[in-house]
mmCIF file of C-alpha atoms in Angstrom:
data_model
loop_
_atom_site.group_PDB
_atom_site.id
_atom_site.type_symbol
_atom_site.label_atom_id
_atom_site.label_comp_id
_atom_site.label_asym_id
_atom_site.label_seq_id
_atom_site.Cartn_x
_atom_site.Cartn_y
_atom_site.Cartn_z
ATOM 1 C CA MET Z 105 -177.101 -38.826 109.028
ATOM 2 C CA ARG Z 106 -174.029 -38.127 107.643
ATOM 3 C CA VAL Z 107 -170.428 -38.538 108.863
ATOM 4 C CA THR Z 108 -167.621 -37.251 107.813
ATOM 5 C CA PRO Z 109 -164.140 -38.642 106.845
ATOM 6 C CA ILE Z 110 -162.435 -36.892 110.045
ATOM 7 C CA VAL Z 111 -164.517 -38.403 112.283
ATOM 8 C CA VAL Z 112 -164.408 -41.765 111.248
ATOM 9 C CA VAL Z 113 -160.653 -41.542 110.756
ATOM 10 C CA SER Z 114 -160.313 -40.221 114.872
ATOM 11 C CA LEU Z 115 -162.619 -43.058 115.889
ATOM 12 C CA PHE Z 116 -160.955 -45.770 114.284
ATOM 13 C CA SER Z 117 -157.718 -44.576 115.393
ATOM 14 C CA VAL Z 118 -158.611 -44.401 118.826
ATOM 15 C CA MET Z 119 -160.365 -47.679 118.468
ATOM 16 C CA ALA Z 120 -157.215 -48.947 116.648
ATOM 17 C CA SER Z 121 -154.329 -48.019 119.013
ATOM 18 C CA PRO Z 122 -153.192 -50.563 121.163
ATOM 19 C CA GLY Z 123 -153.789 -50.307 124.928
ATOM 20 C CA THR Z 124 -155.976 -47.026 124.393
ATOM 21 C CA VAL Z 125 -159.339 -48.440 123.987
ATOM 22 C CA GLY Z 126 -161.645 -46.047 125.858
ATOM 23 C CA ALA Z 127 -158.482 -44.000 126.788
ATOM 24 C CA VAL Z 128 -158.590 -40.145 126.203
ATOM 25 C CA ARG Z 129 -155.222 -38.284 126.077
ATOM 26 C CA ALA Z 130 -155.371 -35.017 128.584
ATOM 27 C CA GLN Z 131 -154.385 -31.816 127.120
ATOM 28 C CA GLY Z 132 -151.150 -30.731 127.898
ATOM 29 C CA GLY Z 133 -148.872 -32.319 130.127
ATOM 30 C CA ARG Z 134 -149.048 -32.443 133.748
ATOM 31 C CA SER Z 135 -146.052 -30.843 136.180
ATOM 32 C CA LEU Z 136 -143.842 -32.522 138.723
ATOM 33 C CA ASP Z 137 -145.047 -31.694 142.211
ATOM 34 C CA ALA Z 138 -148.436 -30.248 141.449
ATOM 35 C CA ASP Z 139 -151.958 -31.989 142.240
ATOM 36 C CA PHE Z 140 -153.922 -33.103 139.005
ATOM 37 C CA VAL Z 141 -156.992 -34.572 138.409
ATOM 38 C CA LEU Z 142 -157.660 -37.391 135.829
ATOM 39 C CA ALA Z 143 -161.117 -38.688 134.775
ATOM 40 C CA SER Z 144 -161.838 -42.177 134.315
ATOM 41 C CA GLY Z 145 -160.589 -43.740 131.279
ATOM 42 C CA GLN Z 146 -158.164 -40.087 131.271
ATOM 43 C CA ASP Z 147 -154.185 -40.598 130.086
ATOM 44 C CA VAL Z 148 -151.387 -37.872 130.850
ATOM 45 C CA THR Z 149 -147.981 -37.615 130.565
ATOM 46 C CA VAL Z 150 -146.132 -35.879 133.178
ATOM 47 C CA THR Z 151 -144.077 -32.824 132.193
ATOM 48 C CA GLY Z 152 -140.210 -33.024 132.110
ATOM 49 C CA THR Z 153 -140.539 -36.971 132.706
ATOM 50 C CA SER Z 154 -140.711 -40.450 130.139
ATOM 51 C CA LEU Z 155 -143.995 -41.481 132.619
ATOM 52 C CA SER Z 156 -147.666 -41.667 131.364
ATOM 53 C CA ILE Z 157 -150.114 -42.224 133.612
ATOM 54 C CA ARG Z 158 -153.693 -43.341 132.448
ATOM 55 C CA PHE Z 159 -156.921 -43.822 135.163
ATOM 56 C CA ASP Z 160 -158.367 -47.102 133.906
ATOM 57 C CA ASN Z 161 -161.159 -47.711 136.693
ATOM 58 C CA VAL Z 162 -162.241 -47.552 140.369
ATOM 59 C CA GLU Z 163 -163.227 -50.756 142.043
ATOM 60 C CA ASN Z 164 -164.559 -52.058 145.360
ATOM 61 C CA ASP Z 165 -166.115 -48.425 146.383
ATOM 62 C CA SER Z 166 -167.220 -48.814 149.959
ATOM 63 C CA ARG Z 167 -166.563 -45.488 150.912
ATOM 64 C CA CYS Z 168 -169.039 -43.814 153.810
ATOM 65 C CA PRO Z 169 -171.657 -42.269 151.706
ATOM 66 C CA LYS Z 170 -172.077 -38.546 152.090
ATOM 67 C CA GLU Z 171 -175.646 -38.580 153.611
ATOM 68 C CA GLY Z 172 -174.473 -41.901 155.836
ATOM 69 C CA GLN Z 173 -172.826 -41.874 159.436
ATOM 70 C CA CYS Z 174 -170.360 -44.774 159.062
ATOM 71 C CA ILE Z 175 -167.944 -46.068 161.746
ATOM 72 C CA TRP Z 176 -165.412 -46.781 159.221
ATOM 73 C CA ALA Z 177 -164.697 -44.410 156.371
ATOM 74 C CA GLY Z 178 -164.562 -47.533 153.977
ATOM 75 C CA ASP Z 179 -162.142 -47.692 150.741
ATOM 76 C CA ALA Z 180 -161.745 -47.322 147.072
ATOM 77 C CA GLU Z 181 -159.722 -49.133 144.317
ATOM 78 C CA VAL Z 182 -158.535 -46.640 142.222
ATOM 79 C CA HIS Z 183 -156.655 -48.895 139.287
ATOM 80 C CA LEU Z 184 -153.967 -47.012 137.245
ATOM 81 C CA VAL Z 185 -151.361 -48.024 134.734
ATOM 82 C CA LEU Z 186 -148.004 -46.268 134.631
ATOM 83 C CA THR Z 187 -145.985 -46.419 131.583
ATOM 84 C CA THR Z 188 -142.266 -45.180 131.393
ATOM 85 C CA ALA Z 189 -140.895 -44.778 127.776
ATOM 86 C CA SER Z 190 -137.274 -46.722 127.488
ATOM 87 C CA GLY Z 191 -134.279 -45.085 126.689
ATOM 88 C CA GLY Z 192 -133.566 -47.582 123.329
ATOM 89 C CA ARG Z 193 -135.578 -47.275 120.175
ATOM 90 C CA ASP Z 194 -135.363 -50.841 120.269
ATOM 91 C CA ARG Z 195 -137.222 -51.554 123.540
ATOM 92 C CA ALA Z 196 -140.746 -50.922 124.224
ATOM 93 C CA PRO Z 197 -142.015 -48.919 126.723
ATOM 94 C CA ALA Z 198 -142.323 -50.708 130.114
ATOM 95 C CA SER Z 199 -146.072 -50.581 131.644
ATOM 96 C CA ARG Z 200 -147.380 -52.000 134.713
ATOM 97 C CA PRO Z 201 -150.812 -52.112 136.027
ATOM 98 C CA VAL Z 202 -150.963 -50.670 139.535
ATOM 99 C CA VAL Z 203 -153.906 -50.140 142.397
ATOM 100 C CA LEU Z 204 -153.869 -47.342 144.980
ATOM 101 C CA HIS Z 205 -156.408 -47.134 147.819
ATOM 102 C CA THR Z 206 -158.068 -43.971 149.124
ATOM 103 C CA ASN Z 207 -158.024 -45.346 152.769
ATOM 104 C CA GLY Z 208 -155.563 -47.983 152.767
ATOM 105 C CA ASP Z 209 -152.388 -49.310 151.698
ATOM 106 C CA PRO Z 210 -150.356 -48.079 148.935
ATOM 107 C CA ARG Z 211 -151.670 -44.797 148.737
ATOM 108 C CA GLN Z 212 -148.583 -44.204 146.754
ATOM 109 C CA VAL Z 213 -146.304 -46.290 144.299
ATOM 110 C CA VAL Z 214 -142.981 -45.544 142.661
ATOM 111 C CA GLN Z 215 -141.941 -46.217 139.151
ATOM 112 C CA ASP Z 216 -138.409 -44.914 137.770
ATOM 113 C CA GLY Z 217 -137.617 -42.415 140.656
ATOM 114 C CA LEU Z 218 -140.984 -40.987 140.518
ATOM 115 C CA GLU Z 219 -143.791 -41.208 143.191
ATOM 116 C CA VAL Z 220 -147.031 -41.165 141.980
ATOM 117 C CA ARG Z 221 -149.518 -40.694 145.202
ATOM 118 C CA LEU Z 222 -153.089 -40.873 145.391
ATOM 119 C CA VAL Z 223 -154.789 -37.735 146.729
ATOM 120 C CA GLY Z 224 -158.154 -38.082 146.492
ATOM 121 C CA LEU Z 225 -160.947 -39.204 144.552
ATOM 122 C CA ALA Z 226 -164.856 -37.599 143.572
ATOM 123 C CA PRO Z 227 -167.364 -38.119 143.835
ATOM 124 C CA VAL Z 228 -167.894 -39.501 147.022
ATOM 125 C CA PRO Z 229 -170.883 -41.976 146.841
ATOM 126 C CA SER Z 230 -174.384 -40.912 147.710
ATOM 127 C CA LEU Z 231 -177.207 -43.506 148.720
ATOM 128 C CA GLU Z 232 -179.629 -41.571 146.345
ATOM 129 C CA LYS Z 233 -177.150 -42.752 143.655
ATOM 130 C CA PRO Z 234 -174.060 -44.492 143.403
ATOM 131 C CA PRO Z 235 -171.370 -42.844 141.045
ATOM 132 C CA SER Z 236 -171.153 -44.243 137.446
ATOM 133 C CA PRO Z 237 -167.756 -45.450 136.132
ATOM 134 C CA LYS Z 238 -167.307 -42.212 134.004
ATOM 135 C CA ASP Z 239 -168.046 -39.985 136.807
ATOM 136 C CA TYR Z 240 -164.945 -40.598 138.664
ATOM 137 C CA ARG Z 241 -162.257 -38.196 139.162
ATOM 138 C CA ALA Z 242 -158.843 -39.202 140.875
ATOM 139 C CA THR Z 243 -156.237 -36.594 142.008
ATOM 140 C CA LEU Z 244 -152.685 -37.678 141.828
ATOM 141 C CA HIS Z 245 -149.700 -35.902 143.032
ATOM 142 C CA VAL Z 246 -146.377 -36.862 141.281
ATOM 143 C CA ALA Z 247 -143.040 -35.642 142.599
ATOM 144 C CA ARG Z 248 -139.295 -37.334 142.281
ATOM 145 C CA GLN Z 249 -138.698 -39.961 144.982
ATOM 146 C CA ALA Z 250 -136.784 -38.599 148.222
ATOM 147 C CA SER Z 251 -133.455 -39.480 148.811
ATOM 148 C CA LYS Z 252 -132.580 -42.014 151.373
#
């Protein structure tokens, strides 16, 4: 099989970029005050801000299976990395890992005046086939933090 140089260069640039191993940039930015969906391993920049969000993975998914009858809805931990570009050219962007919960606290976090809220997580687990890591989709909502 013959691999073209363009493919090799593209694969090399993704693998060589620090902090982006396995990450896929979403096409276009996402708007403030609107729900959007990120796939596991995907990152996106919120339009009109310096905030980037990367959906790393899901851990401890104990949500009730769709075929089940559960006393408790369960919970899943959605691991994100929030990065805010700094104002100065001599300063590196500020990144921090956060964990949001589907049925627990915290469900939202504030980064530089922007509230990032977990709206939902798909797919719902199944008794027949648990979701694989690449199947997860997180629905997020980003808005300016309300004044107190």
